[in-house]
Coordinates of C-alpha atoms and ligand atoms in Angstrom, one line a residue:
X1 CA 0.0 0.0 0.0
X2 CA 1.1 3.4 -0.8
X3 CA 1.5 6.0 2.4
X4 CA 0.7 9.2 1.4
X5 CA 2.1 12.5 3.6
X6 CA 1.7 15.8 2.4
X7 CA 3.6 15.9 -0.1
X8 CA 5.8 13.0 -0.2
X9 CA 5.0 9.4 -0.9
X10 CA 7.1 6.4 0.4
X11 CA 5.9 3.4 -1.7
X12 CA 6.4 0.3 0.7
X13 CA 5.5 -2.7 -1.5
X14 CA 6.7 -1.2 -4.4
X15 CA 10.5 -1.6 -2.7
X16 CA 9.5 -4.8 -0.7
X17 CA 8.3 -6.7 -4.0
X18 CA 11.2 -5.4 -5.9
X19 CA 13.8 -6.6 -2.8
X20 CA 12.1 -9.9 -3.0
X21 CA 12.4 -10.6 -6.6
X22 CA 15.9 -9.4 -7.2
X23 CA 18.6 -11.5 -7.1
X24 CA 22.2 -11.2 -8.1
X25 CA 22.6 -11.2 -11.8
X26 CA 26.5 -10.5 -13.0
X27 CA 25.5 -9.4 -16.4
X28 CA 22.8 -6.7 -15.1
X29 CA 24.9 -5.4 -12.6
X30 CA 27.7 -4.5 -14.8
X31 CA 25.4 -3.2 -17.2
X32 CA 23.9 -1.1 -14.4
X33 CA 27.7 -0.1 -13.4
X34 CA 28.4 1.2 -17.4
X35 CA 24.9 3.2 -17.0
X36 CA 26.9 4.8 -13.4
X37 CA 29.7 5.8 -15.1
X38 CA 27.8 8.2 -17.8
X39 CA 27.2 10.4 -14.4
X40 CA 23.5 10.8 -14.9
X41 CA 22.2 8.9 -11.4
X42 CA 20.6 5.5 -11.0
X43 CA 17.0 4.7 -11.7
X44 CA 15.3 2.4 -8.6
X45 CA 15.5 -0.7 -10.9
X46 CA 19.4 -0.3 -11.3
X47 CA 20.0 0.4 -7.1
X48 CA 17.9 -2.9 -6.7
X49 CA 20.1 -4.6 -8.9
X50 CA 23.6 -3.1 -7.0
X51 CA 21.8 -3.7 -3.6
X52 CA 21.7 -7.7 -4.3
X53 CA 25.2 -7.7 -5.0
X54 CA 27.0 -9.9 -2.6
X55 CA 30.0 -12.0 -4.7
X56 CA 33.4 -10.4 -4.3
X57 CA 34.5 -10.0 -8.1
X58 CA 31.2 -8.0 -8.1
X59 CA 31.5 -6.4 -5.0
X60 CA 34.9 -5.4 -5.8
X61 CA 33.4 -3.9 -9.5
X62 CA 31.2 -1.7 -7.6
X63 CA 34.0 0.0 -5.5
X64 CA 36.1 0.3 -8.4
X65 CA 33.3 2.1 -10.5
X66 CA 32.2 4.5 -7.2
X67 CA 36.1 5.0 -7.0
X68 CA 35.8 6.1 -10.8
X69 CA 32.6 8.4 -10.2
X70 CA 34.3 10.0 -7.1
X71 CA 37.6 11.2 -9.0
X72 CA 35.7 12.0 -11.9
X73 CA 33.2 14.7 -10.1
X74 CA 35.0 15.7 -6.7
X75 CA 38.7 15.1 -7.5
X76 CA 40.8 15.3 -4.5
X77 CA 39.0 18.0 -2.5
X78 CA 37.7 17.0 1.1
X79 CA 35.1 20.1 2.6
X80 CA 35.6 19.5 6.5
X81 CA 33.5 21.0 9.2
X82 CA 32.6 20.7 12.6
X83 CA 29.3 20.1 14.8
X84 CA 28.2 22.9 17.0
X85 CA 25.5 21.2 19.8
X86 CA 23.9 24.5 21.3
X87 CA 21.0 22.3 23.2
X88 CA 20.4 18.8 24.6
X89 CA 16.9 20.2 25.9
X90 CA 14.2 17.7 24.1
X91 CA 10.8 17.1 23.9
X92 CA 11.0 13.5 21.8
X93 CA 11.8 10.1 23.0
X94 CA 13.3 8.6 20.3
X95 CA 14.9 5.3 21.9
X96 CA 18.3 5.4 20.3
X97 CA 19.4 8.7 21.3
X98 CA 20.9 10.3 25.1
X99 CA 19.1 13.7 24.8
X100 CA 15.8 11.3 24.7
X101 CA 13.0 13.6 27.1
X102 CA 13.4 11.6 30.3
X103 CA 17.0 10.4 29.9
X104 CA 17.9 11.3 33.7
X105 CA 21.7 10.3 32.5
X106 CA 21.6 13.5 30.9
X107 CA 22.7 16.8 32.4
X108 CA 20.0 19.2 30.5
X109 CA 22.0 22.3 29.1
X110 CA 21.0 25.1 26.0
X111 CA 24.0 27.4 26.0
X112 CA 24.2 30.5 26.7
X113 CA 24.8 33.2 24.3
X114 CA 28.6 33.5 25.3
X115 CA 28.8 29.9 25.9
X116 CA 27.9 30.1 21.7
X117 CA 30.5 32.8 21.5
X118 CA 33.0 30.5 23.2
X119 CA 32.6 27.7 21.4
X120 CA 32.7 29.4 18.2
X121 CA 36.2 31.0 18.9
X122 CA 37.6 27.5 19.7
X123 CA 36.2 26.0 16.7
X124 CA 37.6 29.0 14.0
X125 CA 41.4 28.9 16.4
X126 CA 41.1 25.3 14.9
X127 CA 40.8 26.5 11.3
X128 CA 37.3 25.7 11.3
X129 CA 34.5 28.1 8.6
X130 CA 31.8 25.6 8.3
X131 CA 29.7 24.6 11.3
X132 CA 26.6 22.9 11.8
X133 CA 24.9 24.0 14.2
X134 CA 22.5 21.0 16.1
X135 CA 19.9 21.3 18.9
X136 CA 17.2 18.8 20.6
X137 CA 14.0 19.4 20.1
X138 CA 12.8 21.9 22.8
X139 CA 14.1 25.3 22.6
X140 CA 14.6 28.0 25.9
X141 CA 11.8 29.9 26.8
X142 CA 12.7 32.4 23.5
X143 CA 11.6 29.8 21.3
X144 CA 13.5 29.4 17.9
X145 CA 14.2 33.1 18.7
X146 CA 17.1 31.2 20.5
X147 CA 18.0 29.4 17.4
X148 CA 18.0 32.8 15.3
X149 CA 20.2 34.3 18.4
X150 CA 22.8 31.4 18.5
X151 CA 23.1 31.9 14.3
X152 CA 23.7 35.7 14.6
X153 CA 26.0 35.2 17.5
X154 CA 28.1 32.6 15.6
X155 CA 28.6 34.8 12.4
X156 CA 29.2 37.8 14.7
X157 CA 32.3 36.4 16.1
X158 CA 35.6 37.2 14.5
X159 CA 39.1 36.4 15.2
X160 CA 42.6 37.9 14.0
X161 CA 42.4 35.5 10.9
X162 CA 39.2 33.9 10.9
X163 CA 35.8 33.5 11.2
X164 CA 32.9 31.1 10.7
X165 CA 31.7 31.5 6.8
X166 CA 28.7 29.2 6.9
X167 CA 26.4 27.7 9.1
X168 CA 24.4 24.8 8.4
X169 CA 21.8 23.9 10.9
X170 CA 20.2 20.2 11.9
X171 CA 17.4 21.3 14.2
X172 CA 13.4 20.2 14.7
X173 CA 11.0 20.3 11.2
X174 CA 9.1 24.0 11.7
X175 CA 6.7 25.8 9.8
X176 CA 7.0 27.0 6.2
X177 CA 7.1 31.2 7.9
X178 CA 9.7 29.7 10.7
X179 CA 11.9 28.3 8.2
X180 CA 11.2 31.3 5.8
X181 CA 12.6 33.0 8.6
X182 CA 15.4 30.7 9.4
X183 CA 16.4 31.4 5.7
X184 CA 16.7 35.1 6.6
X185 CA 19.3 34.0 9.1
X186 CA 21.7 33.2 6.3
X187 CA 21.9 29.6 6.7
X188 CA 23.3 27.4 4.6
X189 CA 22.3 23.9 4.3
X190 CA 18.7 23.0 6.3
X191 CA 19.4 19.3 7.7
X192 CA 16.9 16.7 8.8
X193 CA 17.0 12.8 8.7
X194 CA 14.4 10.8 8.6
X195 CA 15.9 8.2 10.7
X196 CA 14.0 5.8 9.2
X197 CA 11.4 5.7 6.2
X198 CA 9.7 2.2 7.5
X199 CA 6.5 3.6 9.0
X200 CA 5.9 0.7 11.4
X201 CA 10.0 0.7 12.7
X202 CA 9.6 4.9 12.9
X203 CA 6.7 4.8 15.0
X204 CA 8.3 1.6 17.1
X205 CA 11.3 3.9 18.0
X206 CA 10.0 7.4 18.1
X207 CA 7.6 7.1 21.7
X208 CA 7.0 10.6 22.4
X209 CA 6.4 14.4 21.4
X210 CA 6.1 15.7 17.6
X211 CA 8.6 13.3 16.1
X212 CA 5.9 10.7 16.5
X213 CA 4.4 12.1 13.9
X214 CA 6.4 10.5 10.3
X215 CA 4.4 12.6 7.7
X216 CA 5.3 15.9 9.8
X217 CA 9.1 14.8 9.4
X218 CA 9.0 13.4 6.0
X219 CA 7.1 17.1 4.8
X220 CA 9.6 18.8 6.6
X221 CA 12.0 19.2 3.5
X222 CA 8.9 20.1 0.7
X223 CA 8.3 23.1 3.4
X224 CA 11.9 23.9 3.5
X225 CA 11.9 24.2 -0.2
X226 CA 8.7 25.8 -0.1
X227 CA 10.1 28.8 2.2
X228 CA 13.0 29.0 -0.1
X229 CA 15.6 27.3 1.7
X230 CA 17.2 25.8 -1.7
X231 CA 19.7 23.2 0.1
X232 CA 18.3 20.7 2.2
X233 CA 20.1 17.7 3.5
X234 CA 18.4 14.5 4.0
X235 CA 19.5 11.0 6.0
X236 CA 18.5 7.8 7.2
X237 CA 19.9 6.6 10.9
X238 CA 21.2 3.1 9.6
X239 CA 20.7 0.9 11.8
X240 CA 16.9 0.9 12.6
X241 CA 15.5 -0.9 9.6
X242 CA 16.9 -2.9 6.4
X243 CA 19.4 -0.4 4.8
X244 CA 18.6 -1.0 1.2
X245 CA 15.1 0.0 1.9
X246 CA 16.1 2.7 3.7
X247 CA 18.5 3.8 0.2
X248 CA 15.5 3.1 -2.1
X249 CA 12.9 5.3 0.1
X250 CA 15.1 7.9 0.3
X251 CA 15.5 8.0 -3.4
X252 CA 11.9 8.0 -3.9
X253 CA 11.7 11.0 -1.2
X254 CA 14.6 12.4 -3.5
X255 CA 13.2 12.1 -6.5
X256 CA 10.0 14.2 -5.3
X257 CA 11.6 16.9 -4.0
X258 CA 13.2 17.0 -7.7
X259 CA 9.7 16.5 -9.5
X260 CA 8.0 19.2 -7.2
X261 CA 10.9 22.1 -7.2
X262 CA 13.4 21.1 -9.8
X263 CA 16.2 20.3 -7.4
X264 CA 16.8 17.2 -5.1
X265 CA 18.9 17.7 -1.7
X266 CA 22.2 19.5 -1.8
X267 CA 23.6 16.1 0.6
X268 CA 23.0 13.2 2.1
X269 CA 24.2 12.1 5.7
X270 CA 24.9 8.2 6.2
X271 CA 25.1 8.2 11.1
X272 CA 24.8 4.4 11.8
X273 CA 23.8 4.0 15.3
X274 CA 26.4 4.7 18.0
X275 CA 25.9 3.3 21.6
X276 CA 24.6 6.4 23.5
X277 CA 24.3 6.9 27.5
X278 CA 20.6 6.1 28.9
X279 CA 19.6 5.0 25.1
X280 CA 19.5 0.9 25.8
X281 CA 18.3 0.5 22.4
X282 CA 21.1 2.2 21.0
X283 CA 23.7 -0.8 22.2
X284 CA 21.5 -3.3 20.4
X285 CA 20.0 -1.6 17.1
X286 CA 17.6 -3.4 15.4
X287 CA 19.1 -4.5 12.1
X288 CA 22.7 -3.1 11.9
X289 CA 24.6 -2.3 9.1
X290 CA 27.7 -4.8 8.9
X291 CA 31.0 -2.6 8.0
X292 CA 31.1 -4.2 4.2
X293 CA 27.3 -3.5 3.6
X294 CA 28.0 0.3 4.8
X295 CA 30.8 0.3 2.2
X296 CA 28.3 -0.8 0.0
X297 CA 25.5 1.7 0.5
X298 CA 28.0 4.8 0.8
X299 CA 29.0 3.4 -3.0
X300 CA 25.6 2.6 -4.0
X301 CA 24.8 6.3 -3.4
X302 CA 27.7 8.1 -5.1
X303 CA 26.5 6.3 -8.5
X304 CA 22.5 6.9 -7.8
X305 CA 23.1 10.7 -7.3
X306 CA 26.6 11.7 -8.3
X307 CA 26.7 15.3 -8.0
X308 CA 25.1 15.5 -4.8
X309 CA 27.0 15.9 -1.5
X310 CA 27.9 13.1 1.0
X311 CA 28.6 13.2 4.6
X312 CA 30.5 11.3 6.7
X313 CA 30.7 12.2 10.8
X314 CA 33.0 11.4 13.1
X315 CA 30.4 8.8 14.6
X316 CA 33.0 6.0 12.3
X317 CA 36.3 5.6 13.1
X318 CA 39.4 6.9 11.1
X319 CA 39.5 3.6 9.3
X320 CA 36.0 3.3 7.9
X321 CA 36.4 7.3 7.1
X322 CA 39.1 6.8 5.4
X323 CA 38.3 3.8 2.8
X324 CA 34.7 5.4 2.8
X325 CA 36.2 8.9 1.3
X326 CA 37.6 6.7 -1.8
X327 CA 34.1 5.6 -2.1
X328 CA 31.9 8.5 -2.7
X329 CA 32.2 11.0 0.9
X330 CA 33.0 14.5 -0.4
X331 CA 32.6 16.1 3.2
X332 CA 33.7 14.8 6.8
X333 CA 33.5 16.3 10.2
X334 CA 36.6 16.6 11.9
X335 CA 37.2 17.4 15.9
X336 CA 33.7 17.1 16.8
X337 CA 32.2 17.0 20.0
X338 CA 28.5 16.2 20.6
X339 CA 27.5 17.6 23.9
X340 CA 26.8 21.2 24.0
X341 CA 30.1 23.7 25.5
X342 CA 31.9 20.0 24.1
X343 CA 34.5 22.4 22.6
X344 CA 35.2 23.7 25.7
X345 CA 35.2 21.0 28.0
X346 CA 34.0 17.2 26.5
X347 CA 31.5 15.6 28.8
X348 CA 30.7 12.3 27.7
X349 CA 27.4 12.4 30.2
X350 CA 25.8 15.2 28.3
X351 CA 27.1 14.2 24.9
X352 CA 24.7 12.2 22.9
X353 CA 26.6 9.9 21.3
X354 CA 30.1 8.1 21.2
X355 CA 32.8 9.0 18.6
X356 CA 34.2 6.5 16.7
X357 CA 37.1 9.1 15.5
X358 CA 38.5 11.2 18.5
X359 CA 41.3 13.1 16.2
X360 CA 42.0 16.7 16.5
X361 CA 41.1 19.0 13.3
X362 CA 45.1 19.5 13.1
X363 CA 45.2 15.3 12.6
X364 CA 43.0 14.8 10.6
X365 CA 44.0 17.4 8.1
X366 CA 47.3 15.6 7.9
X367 CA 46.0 12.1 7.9
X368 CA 44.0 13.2 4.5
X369 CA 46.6 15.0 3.5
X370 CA 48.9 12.4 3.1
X371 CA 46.1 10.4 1.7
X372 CA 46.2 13.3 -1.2
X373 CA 43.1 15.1 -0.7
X374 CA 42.9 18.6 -0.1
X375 CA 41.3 20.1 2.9
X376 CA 38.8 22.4 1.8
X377 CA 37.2 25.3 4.0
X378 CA 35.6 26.8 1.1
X379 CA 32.3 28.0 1.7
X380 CA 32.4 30.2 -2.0
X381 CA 29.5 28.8 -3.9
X382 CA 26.7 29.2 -0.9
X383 CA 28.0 33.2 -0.9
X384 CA 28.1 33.4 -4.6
X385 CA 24.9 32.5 -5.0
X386 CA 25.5 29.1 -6.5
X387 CA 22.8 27.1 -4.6
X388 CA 20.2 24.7 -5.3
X389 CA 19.3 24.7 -8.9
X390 CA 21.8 27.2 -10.0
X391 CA 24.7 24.9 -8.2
X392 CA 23.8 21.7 -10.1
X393 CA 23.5 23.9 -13.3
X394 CA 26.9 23.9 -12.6
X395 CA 27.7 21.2 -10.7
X396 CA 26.1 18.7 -13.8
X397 CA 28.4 19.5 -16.6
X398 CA 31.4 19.1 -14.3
X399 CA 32.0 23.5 -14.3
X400 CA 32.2 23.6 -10.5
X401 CA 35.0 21.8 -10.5
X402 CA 37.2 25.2 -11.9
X403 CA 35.9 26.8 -9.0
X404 CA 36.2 24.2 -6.2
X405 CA 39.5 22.7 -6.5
X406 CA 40.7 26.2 -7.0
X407 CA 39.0 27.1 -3.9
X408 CA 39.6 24.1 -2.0
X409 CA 43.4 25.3 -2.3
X410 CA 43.4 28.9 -1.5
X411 CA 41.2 27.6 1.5
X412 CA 44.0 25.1 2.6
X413 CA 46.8 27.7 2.2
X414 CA 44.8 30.0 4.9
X415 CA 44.6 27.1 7.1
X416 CA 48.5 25.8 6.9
X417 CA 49.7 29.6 7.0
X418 CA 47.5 30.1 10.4
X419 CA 46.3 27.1 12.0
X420 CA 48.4 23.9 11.1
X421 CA 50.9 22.8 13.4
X422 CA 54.8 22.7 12.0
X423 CA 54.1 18.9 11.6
X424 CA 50.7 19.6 9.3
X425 CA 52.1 22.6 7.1
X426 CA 55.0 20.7 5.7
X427 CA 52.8 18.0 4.6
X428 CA 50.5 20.0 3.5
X429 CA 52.7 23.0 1.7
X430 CA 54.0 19.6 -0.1
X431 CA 50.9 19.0 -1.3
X432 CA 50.1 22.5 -2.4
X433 CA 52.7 22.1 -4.6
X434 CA 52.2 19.2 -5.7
X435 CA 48.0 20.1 -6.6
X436 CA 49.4 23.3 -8.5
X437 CA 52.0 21.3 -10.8
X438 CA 49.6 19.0 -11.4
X439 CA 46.2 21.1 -12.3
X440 CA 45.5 22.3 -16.3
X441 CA 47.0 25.2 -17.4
X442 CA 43.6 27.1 -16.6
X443 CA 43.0 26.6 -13.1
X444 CA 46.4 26.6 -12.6
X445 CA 46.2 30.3 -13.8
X446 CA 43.3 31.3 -11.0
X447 CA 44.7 29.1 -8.6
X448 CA 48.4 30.7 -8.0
X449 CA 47.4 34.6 -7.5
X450 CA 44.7 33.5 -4.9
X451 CA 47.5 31.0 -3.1
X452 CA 50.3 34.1 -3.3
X453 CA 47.5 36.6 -1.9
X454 CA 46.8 34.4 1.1
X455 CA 50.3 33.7 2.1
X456 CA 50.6 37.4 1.7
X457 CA 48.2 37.7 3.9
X458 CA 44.6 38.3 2.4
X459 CA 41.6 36.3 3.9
X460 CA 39.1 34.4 2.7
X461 CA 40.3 34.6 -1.6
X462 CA 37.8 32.7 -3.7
X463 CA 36.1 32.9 -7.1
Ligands
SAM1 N1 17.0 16.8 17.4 C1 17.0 16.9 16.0 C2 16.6 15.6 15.3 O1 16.3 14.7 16.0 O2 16.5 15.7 14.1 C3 18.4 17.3 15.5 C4 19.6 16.9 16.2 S1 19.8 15.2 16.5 C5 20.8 15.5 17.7 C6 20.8 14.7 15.0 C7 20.8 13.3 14.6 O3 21.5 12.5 15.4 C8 19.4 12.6 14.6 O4 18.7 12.9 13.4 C9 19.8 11.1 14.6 O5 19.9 10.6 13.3 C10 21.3 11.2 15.1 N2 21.4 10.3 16.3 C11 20.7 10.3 17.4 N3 21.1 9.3 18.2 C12 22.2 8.7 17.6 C13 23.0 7.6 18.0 N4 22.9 6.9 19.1 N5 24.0 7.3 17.1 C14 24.2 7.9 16.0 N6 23.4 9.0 15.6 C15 22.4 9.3 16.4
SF4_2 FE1 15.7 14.6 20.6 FE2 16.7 14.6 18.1 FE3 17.7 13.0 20.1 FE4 15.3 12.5 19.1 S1 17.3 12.4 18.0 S2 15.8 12.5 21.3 S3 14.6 14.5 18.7 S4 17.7 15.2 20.0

């Protein structure tokens, strides 16, 4: 039977009968794989087919080809940024999570404004210009006023050399006027996960306050897009239910978002369950994700929808992060901390989760580094303008790339000249080098000026 929200319409037997029916068929499978490498997305029948795939020789085919896609759009560039948890106040009872409403583990906390302030500073003396800002589900008596204060107070906070450039925010579905006016806050990306799209599992694991409530969630994105918020980010908490459902409902959510206002969602987030303090349920999930089939599904995606964005926290550890960038990840968190004032002082009783990756910002820089990515603060596009349907205008026939592996670079440069330790800078001036000798004539033209202005001196360079 077909559920029908508001806008968006999960089809449940459609995915169960086509589960059931598939099997693994060598010769459709690497047909599906030639179809990936065109760069034009998978259709469901074709993610069916790569979601039966269990034999190694075909297994391996599918890494190599997500290997292929990877290079081909994103290059070497790795955007990181870091979580910024303002509030573990929360209404919900979702079973898998510490802030859960009644969780007396949890030492209830919604920073204050200079707790924001403070918080922000440490992030940008790491090198940090992205953050995402996250919050429970119950706000301080202002409201979302408080949300709309914590935003201004973020941006408002400059240092010698730096400052936070964008702000992404994962915080409760609101209104289309709220998130009109959450717009007018200058956020970047709006990001919500589903957690799950089965109906029966969501409503099993969600006990309490308006999260209950799936088709609330599942509109939340159409009202986003509605209020003009033109990058959304969507996600499934793997874990809960059978993760190639979970991948074939979310392209069906994906798909109508495109149908109804021309553009999908500007990234997808892939959290598998981490054990969480006073969430039992959280040490047992219901079906996890083994560590091949996660490799799997982060591949799956990078061929369905190849030019949009995916994100990898630090919920894995350095090891799964790191064969999981090969893959198809094309931004990572780096330093987080998931209580709120975690910057300041880490407090594993108010955080809401555990880390899998507990490296500094300086660490992991280096560790990708000498992998051969380059770090990327850039935050150009969102303050050109190039958003939603104008960015995959862009992004489609592979023009972004002239401005984000220029960017990425000039963005690194700031970094290693003010923030890296000795250690970090030489691997990464290395690498510079390296990335400039090895770039077209073209970019190599707009990269060098912007590289020379920022070791001069100049801040935030990008075209
Ligand atoms: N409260 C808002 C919400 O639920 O959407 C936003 C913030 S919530 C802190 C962000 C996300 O953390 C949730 O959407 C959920 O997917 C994830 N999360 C919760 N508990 C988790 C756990 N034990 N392990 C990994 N991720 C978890
Ligand atoms: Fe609250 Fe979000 Fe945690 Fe659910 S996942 S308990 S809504 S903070």
């Amino acid at each position: 039977m077909a559920i029908n929200s508001d806008a968006i319409t999960i089809d449940e037997a459609k995915i169960h009968t086509a589960l059931e029916t598939t099997r693994e068929d060598a010769v459709r499978v690497r047909e599906v794989l030639d179809k990936a490498l065109e760069l034009k997305g998978l259709n469901e029948s074709d993610v069916t087919a790569l979601a039966c795939v269990e034999s190694p020789e075909l297994l391996d085919a599918l890494f190599t080809t997500a290997k292929q896609v990877k290079d081909e759009i994103y290059g070497r560039r790795m955007v990181l940024f870091a979580p910024l948890y303002v509030s573990n106040l929360c209404a919900n009872d979702c079973v898998y999570c510490a802030f859960r409403k009644g969780n007396p583990a949890v030492h209830r906390r919604a920073l204050r404004q200079e707790e924001v302030a403070g918080e922000t500073k440490i992030l940008i003396d790491q090198g940090h210009k992205r953050v995402l800002l996250v919050a429970g589900e119950a706000y301080p008596k202002e409201g979302l006023e408080y949300i709309f204060k914590c935003i201004e107070t973020i941006y408002d906070v400059k240092t010698e050399w730096g400052e936070i450039r964008r702000i992404n925010v994962n915080i409760a579905p609101l209104e289309v006027d709220e998130f009109r006016a959450l717009k007018a806050c200058r956020i970047g990306t709006y990001q919500l996960f589903q957690e799950t799209y089965h109906r029966d599992t969501y409503s099993r694991v969600h006990l309490a306050g308006r999260k209950r409530d799936f088709d609330w969630r599942i509109g939340a994105m159409s009202r986003a897009m509605e209020a003009g918020i033109d990058d959304v980010g969507v996600g499934v908490l793997f874990g809960l239910y059978d993760w190639r459902f979970e991948v074939l409902a979310l392209m069906q959510h994906v798909a109508q978002l495109e149908e109804r206002f021309g553009v999908g969602c500007h990234t997808i987030s892939v959290p598998r369950i981490e054990p969480a303090v006073g969430a039992e349920a959280s040490e047992h999930p219901p079906m996890p994700v083994s560590d091949t089939d996660f490799r799997k599904l982060v591949a799956i995606l990078r061929l369905t929808v190849p030019y949009t964005g995916l994100i990898m926290s630090t919920r894995e550890g350095p090891d799964m992060r790191r064969e999981t960038l090969a893959l198809g990840v094309s931004q990572i968190s780096a330093g987080s901390r998931t209580n709120p004032g975690g910057y300041d002082k880490e407090d594993y009783e108010m955080s809401q989760f555990s880390l899998g990756d507990h490296r500094s910002v300086d660490e992991v820089v280096r560790d990708i580094s000498q992998m051969g990515y380059i770090p990327s603060f850039c935050t150009g596009c969102y303050r050109m303008g190039r958003t939603g349907q104008d960015f995959m205008d862009l992004a489609k026939p592979g023009l972004i790339k002239h401005y984000c592996e220029v960017n990425a670079v000039s963005t690194f440069v700031e970094f290693l000249e003010h923030y890296a330790s000795p250690e970090t800078k030489a691997v990464g001036d290395q690498l510079v080098e390296q990335v400039l000798a090895e770039m077209s004539p073209g970019q190599r033209n707009r990269a060098e000026p912007l590289v020379r202005e920022v070791r001069d001196g100049k801040r935030d360079a990008y075209v």
